[in-house]
mmCIF file of C-alpha atoms in Angstrom:
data_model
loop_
_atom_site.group_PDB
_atom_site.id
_atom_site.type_symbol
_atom_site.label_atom_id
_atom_site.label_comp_id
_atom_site.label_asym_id
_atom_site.label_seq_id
_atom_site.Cartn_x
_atom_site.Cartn_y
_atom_site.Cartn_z
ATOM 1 C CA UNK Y 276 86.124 162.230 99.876
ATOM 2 C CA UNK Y 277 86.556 163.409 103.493
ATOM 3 C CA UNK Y 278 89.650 164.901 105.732
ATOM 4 C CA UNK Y 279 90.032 163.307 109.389
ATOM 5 C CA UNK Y 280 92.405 164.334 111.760
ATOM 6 C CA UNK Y 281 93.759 162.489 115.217
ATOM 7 C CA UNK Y 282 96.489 162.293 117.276
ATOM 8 C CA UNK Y 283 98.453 160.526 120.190
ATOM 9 C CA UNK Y 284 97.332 157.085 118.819
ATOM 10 C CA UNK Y 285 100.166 155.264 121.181
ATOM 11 C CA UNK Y 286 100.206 152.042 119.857
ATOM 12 C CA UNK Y 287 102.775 150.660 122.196
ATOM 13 C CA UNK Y 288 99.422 150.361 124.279
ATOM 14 C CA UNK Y 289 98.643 146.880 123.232
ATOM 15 C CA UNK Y 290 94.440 148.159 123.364
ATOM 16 C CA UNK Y 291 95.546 150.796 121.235
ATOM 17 C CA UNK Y 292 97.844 149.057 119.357
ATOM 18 C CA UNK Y 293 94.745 146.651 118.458
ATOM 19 C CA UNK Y 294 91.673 149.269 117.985
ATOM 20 C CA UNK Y 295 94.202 150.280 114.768
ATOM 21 C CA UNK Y 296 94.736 146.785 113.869
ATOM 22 C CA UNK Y 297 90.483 147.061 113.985
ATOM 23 C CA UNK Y 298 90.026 150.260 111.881
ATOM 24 C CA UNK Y 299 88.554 150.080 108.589
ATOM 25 C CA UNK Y 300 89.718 151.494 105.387
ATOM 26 C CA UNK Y 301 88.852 154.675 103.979
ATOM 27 C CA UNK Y 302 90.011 154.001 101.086
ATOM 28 C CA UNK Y 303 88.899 157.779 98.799
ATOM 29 C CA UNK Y 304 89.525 159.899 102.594
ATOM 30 C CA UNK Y 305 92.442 161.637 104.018
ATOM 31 C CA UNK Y 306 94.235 161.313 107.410
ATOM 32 C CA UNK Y 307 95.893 163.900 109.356
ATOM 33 C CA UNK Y 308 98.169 162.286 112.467
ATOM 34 C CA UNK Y 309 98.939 165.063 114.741
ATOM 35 C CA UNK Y 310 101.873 162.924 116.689
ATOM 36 C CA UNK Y 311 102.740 160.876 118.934
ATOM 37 C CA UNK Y 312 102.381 157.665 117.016
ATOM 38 C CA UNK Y 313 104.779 155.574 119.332
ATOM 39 C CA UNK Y 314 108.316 156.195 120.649
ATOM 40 C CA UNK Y 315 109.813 152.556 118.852
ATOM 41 C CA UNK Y 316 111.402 153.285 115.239
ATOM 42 C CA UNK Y 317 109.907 149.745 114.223
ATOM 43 C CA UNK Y 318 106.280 150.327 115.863
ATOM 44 C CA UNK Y 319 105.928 153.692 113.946
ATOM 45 C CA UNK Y 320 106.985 152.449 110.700
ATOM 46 C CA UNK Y 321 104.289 149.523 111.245
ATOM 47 C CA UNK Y 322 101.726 152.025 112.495
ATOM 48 C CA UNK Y 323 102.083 154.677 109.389
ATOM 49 C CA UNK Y 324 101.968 151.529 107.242
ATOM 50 C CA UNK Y 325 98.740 150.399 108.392
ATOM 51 C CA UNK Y 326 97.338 153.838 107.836
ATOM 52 C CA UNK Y 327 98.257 154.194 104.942
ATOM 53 C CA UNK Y 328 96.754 150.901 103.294
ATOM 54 C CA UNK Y 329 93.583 152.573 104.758
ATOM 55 C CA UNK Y 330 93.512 156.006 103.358
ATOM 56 C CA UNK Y 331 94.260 157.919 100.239
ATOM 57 C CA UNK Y 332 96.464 160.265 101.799
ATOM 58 C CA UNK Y 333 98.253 160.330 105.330
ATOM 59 C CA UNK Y 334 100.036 163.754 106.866
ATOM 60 C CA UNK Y 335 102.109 163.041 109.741
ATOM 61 C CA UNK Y 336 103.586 166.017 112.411
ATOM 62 C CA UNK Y 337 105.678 164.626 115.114
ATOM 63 C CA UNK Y 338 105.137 164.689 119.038
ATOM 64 C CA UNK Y 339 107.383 164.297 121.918
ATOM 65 C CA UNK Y 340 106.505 160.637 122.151
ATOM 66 C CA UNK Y 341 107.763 160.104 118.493
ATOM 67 C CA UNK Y 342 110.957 162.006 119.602
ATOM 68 C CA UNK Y 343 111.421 159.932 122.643
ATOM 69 C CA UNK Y 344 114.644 157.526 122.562
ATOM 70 C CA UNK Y 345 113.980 155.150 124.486
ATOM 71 C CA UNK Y 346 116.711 152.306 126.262
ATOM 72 C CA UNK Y 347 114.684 149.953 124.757
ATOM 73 C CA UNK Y 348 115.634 151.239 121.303
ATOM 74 C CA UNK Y 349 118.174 149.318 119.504
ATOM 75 C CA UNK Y 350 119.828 152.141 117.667
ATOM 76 C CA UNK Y 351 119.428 155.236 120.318
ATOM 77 C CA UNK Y 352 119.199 157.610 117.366
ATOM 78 C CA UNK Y 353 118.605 160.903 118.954
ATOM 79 C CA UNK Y 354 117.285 164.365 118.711
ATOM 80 C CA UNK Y 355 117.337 164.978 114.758
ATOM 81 C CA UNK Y 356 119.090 162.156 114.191
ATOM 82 C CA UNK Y 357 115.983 160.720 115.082
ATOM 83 C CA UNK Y 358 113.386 162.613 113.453
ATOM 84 C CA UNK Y 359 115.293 162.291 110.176
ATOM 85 C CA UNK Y 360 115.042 158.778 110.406
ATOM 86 C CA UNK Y 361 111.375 158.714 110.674
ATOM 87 C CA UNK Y 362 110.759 161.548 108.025
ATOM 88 C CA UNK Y 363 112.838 158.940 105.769
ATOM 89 C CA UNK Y 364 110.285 156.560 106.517
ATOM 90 C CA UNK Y 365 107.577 158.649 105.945
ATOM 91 C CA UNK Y 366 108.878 159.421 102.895
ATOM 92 C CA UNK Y 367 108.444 155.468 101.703
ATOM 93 C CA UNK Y 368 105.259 155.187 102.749
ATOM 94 C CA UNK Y 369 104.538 158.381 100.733
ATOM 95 C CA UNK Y 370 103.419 160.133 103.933
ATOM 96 C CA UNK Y 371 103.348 163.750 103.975
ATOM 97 C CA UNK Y 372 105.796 165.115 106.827
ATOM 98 C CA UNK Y 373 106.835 168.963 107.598
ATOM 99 C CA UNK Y 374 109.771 168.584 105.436
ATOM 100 C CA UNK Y 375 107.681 168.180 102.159
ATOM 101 C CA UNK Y 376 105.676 170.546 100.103
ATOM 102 C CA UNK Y 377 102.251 171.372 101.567
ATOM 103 C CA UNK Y 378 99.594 169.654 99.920
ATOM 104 C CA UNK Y 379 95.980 171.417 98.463
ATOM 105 C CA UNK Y 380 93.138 169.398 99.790
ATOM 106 C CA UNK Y 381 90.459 169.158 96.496
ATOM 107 C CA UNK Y 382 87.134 169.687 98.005
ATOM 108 C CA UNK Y 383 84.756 172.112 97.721
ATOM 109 C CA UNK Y 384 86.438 174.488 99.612
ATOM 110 C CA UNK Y 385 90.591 174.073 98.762
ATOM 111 C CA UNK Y 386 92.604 173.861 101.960
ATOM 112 C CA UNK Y 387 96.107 173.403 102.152
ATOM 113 C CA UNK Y 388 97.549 170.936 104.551
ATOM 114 C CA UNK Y 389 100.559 171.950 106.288
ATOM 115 C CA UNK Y 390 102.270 169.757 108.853
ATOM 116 C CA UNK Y 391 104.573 171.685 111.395
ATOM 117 C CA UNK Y 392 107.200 170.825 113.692
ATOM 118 C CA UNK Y 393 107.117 173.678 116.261
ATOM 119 C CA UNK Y 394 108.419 171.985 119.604
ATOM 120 C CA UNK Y 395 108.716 173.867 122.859
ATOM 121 C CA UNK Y 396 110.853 176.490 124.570
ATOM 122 C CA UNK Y 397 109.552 176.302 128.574
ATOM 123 C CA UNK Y 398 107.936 179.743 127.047
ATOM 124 C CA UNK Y 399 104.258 178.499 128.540
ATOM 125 C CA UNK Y 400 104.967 179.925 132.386
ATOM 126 C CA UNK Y 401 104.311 183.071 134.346
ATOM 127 C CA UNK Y 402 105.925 185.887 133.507
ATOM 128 C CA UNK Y 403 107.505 186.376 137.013
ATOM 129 C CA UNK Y 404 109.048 182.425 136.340
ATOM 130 C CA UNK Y 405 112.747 183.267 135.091
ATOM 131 C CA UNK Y 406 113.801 180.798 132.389
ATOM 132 C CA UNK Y 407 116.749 179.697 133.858
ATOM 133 C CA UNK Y 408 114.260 178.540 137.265
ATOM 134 C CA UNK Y 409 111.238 176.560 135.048
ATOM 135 C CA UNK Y 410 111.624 173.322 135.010
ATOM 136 C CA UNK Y 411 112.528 173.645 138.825
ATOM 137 C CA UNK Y 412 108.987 175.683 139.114
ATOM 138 C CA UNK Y 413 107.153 172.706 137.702
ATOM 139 C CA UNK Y 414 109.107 170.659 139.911
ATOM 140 C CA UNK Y 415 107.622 172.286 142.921
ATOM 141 C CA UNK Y 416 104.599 170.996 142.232
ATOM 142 C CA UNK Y 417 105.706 167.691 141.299
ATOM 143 C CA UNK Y 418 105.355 167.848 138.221
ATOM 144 C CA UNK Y 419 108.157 166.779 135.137
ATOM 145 C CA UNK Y 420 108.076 165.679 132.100
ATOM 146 C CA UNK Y 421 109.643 162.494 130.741
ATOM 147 C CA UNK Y 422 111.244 164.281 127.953
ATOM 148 C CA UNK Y 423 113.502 165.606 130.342
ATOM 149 C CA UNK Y 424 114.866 162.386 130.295
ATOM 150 C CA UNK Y 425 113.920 160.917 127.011
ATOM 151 C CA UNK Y 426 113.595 163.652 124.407
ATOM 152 C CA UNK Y 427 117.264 164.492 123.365
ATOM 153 C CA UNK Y 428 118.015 168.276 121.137
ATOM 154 C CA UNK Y 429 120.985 166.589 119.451
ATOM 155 C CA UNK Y 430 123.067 168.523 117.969
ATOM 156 C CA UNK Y 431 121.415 171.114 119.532
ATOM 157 C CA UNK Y 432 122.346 172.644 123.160
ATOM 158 C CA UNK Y 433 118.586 171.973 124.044
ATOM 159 C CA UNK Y 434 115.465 171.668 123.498
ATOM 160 C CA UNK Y 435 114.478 175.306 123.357
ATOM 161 C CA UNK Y 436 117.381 176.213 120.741
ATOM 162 C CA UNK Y 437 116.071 173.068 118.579
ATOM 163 C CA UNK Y 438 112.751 174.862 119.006
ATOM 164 C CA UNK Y 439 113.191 178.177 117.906
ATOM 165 C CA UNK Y 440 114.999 176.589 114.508
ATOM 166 C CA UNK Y 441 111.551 174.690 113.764
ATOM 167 C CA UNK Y 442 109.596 177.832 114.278
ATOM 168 C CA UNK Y 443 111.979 179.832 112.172
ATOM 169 C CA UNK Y 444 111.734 177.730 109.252
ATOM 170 C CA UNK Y 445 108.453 176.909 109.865
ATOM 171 C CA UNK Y 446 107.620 180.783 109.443
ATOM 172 C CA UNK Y 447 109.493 180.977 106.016
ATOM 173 C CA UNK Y 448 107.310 178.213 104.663
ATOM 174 C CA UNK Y 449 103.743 179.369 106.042
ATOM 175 C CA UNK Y 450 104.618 183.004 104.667
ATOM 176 C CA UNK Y 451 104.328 181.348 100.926
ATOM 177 C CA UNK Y 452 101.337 180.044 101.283
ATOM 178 C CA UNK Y 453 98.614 180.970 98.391
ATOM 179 C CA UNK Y 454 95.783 182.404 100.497
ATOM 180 C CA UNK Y 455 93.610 181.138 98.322
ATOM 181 C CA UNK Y 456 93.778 178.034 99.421
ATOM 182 C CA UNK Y 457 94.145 178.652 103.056
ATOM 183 C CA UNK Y 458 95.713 176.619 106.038
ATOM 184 C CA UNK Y 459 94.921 173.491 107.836
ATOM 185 C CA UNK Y 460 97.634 174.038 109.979
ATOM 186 C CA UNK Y 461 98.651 170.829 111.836
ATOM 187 C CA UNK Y 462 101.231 170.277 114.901
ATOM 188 C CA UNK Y 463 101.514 168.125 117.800
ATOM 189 C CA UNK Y 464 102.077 170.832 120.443
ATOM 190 C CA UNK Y 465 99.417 174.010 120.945
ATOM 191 C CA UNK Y 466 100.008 176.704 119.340
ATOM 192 C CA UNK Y 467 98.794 179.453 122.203
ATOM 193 C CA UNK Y 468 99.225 179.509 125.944
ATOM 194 C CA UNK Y 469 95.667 179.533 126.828
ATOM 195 C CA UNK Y 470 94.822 176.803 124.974
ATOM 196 C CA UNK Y 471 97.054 174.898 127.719
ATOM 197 C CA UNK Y 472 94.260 174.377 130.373
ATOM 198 C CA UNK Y 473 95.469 171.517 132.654
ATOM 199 C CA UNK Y 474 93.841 171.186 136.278
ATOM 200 C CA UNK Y 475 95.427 168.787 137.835
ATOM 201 C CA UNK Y 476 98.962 169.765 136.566
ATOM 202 C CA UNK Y 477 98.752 173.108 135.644
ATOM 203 C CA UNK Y 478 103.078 173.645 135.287
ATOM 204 C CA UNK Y 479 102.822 171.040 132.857
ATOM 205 C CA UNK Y 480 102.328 173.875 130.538
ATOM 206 C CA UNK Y 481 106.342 174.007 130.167
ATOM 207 C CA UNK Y 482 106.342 171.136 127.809
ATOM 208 C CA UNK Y 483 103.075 172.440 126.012
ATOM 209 C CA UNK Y 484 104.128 174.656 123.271
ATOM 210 C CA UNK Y 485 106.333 178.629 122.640
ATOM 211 C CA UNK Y 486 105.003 181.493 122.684
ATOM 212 C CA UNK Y 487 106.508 182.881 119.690
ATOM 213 C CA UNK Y 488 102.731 180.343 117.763
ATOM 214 C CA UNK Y 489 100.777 182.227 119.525
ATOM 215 C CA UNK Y 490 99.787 185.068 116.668
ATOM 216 C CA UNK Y 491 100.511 182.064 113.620
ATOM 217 C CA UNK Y 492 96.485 181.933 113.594
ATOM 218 C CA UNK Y 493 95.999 185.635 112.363
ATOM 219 C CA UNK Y 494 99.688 186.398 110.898
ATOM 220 C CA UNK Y 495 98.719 183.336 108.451
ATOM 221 C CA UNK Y 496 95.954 182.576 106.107
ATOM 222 C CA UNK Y 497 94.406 179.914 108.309
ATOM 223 C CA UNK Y 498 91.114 178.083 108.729
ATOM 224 C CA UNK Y 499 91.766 175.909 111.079
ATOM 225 C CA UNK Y 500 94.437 174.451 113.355
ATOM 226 C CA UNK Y 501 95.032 170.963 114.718
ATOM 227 C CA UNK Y 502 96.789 169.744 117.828
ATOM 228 C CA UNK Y 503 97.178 167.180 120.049
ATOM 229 C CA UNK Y 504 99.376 166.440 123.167
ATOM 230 C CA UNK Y 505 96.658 167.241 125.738
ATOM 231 C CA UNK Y 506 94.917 163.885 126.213
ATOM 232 C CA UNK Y 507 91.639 166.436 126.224
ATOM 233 C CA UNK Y 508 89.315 166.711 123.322
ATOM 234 C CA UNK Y 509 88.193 169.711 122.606
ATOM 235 C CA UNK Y 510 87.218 172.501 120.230
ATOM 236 C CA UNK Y 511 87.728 176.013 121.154
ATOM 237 C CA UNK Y 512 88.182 179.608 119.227
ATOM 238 C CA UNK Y 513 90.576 182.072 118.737
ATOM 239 C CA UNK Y 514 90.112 185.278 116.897
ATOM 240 C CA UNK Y 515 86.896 183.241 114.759
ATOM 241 C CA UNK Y 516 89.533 180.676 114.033
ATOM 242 C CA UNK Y 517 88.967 176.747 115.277
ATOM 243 C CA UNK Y 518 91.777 175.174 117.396
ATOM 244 C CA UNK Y 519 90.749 171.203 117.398
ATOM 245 C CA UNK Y 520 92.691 168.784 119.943
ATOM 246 C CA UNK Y 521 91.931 165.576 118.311
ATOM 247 C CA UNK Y 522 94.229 163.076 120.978
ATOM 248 C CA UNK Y 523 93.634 159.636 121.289
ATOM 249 C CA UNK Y 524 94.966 159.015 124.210
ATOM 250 C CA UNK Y 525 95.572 156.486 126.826
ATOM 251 C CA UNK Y 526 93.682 153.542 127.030
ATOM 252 C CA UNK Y 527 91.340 154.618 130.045
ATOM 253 C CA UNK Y 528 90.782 158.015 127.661
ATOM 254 C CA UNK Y 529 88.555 156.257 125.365
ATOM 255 C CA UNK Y 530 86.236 153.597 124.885
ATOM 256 C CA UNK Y 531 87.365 150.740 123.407
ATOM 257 C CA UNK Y 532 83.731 149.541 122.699
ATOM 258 C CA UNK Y 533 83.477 152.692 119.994
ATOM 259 C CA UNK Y 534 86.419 151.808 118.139
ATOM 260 C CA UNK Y 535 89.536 154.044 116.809
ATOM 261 C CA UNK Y 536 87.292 155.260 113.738
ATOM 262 C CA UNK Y 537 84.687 156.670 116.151
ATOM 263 C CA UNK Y 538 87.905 159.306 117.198
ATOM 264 C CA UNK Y 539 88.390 160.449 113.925
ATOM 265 C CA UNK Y 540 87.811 164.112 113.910
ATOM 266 C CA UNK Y 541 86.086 165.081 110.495
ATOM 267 C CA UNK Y 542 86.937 168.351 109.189
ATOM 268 C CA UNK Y 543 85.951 168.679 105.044
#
């Protein structure tokens, strides 16, 4: 019995979409899926069903890609509108979203699973960068994200209110954890600032995370914490704590010869 994590599988890349169609089952393992499965309602529910006839257990945290609503969308359910909608199917695959109870994982060491929907707040930017003036900062440098255009806060006035609701129910939850079991925390977006290293688009950073994660990995009882939405594998530590990107990616980000299950980050 073994615990894999990965994110930003975007299956509405067709090589994508096949190197899942490829993976084999695992059938006694569990599967965390740190977003960004795909931004169609019908493609995720496929997707989620796939992985779940392939592992014992799947955990799902959404990304911005999820989130998207897209013209191409049928329905054009936004914001939470949205994300209900796929926590509902979630829920009938019996995957395990941030709305559900956390999970222990039964191996040698117990580790509770918790998925989290943290968002962002345009928190990730200098200090001298007024709030007001940050997406026009990134702009400077020609850099903006398509959620400006696709990601919708409804019924909230944006994105950073919506944001700050996650974290503060997110914070309620974490602060019941048992300690004895500690956290596998798991979330799309970063959880600290300097975690955020992006060379070629540095301001990109705005759509990267808040700052009010940033202490999450000592306030909490957690071992280790998960994230995608880089497109950059890595492993790095805070504090003696392990902060694992686990993306997918693009098709020219990995090698299709290797297959999807060579991506699987093991962690237990």
């Amino acid at each position: 019995m073994k615990l894999y994590a990965i994110s930003d599988l975007h299956v509405s890349r067709l090589e994508n979409w096949d190197a899942l169609q490829a993976l084999p089952a695992f059938p006694d393992d569990w599967l965390i899926v740190a977003g960004d499965v795909c931004e169609s309602i019908a493609f995720f529910a496929l997707a989620m069903g796939h992985l779940v006839e392939r592992f014992a257990r799947v955990f799902w945290a959404p990304g911005n890609h999820d989130l998207w609503s897209h013209p191409r969308e049928p329905d054009q359910l936004k914001g939470v509108f949205k994300y209900n909608q796929l926590v509902t199917i979630c829920r009938e695959l019996g995957v395990v979203t941030p709305e559900e109870p956390y999970l222990v994982w039964p191996g040698p060491e117990p580790l509770t699973i918790a998925p989290v929907f943290t968002l962002y707040d345009y928190s990730f930017r200098p200090d001298y960068v007024p709030a007001a003036e940050a997406v026009l900062w990134a702009a400077e440098s020609n850099v903006m994200s398509t959620d400006e255009v696709y990601l919708h806060p409804d019924p909230f006035a944006g994105r950073a209110e919506w944001c700050w609701s996650r974290v503060r129910y997110t914070e309620r939850r974490l602060a019941e954890v048992d300690p004895a079991a500690p956290l596998i925390l798991v979330g799309h977006w970063p959880l600290r600032q300097d975690l955020v290293v992006l060379p070629r688009i540095p301001r990109f950073s705005l759509w990267c995370g808040t700052r009010l994660t940033e202490g999450w990995h000592t306030r909490f009882p957690v071992r280790a914490v998960i994230h995608g939405h880089l497109h950059i594998r890595d492993s790095r530590q805070r504090d003696g704590v392990p902060f694992h990107e686990v993306s997918l990616g693009y098709p020219h980000q990995w090698r299709r010869e290797r297959g999807l299950a060579a991506y699987l980050r093991r962690l237990a």
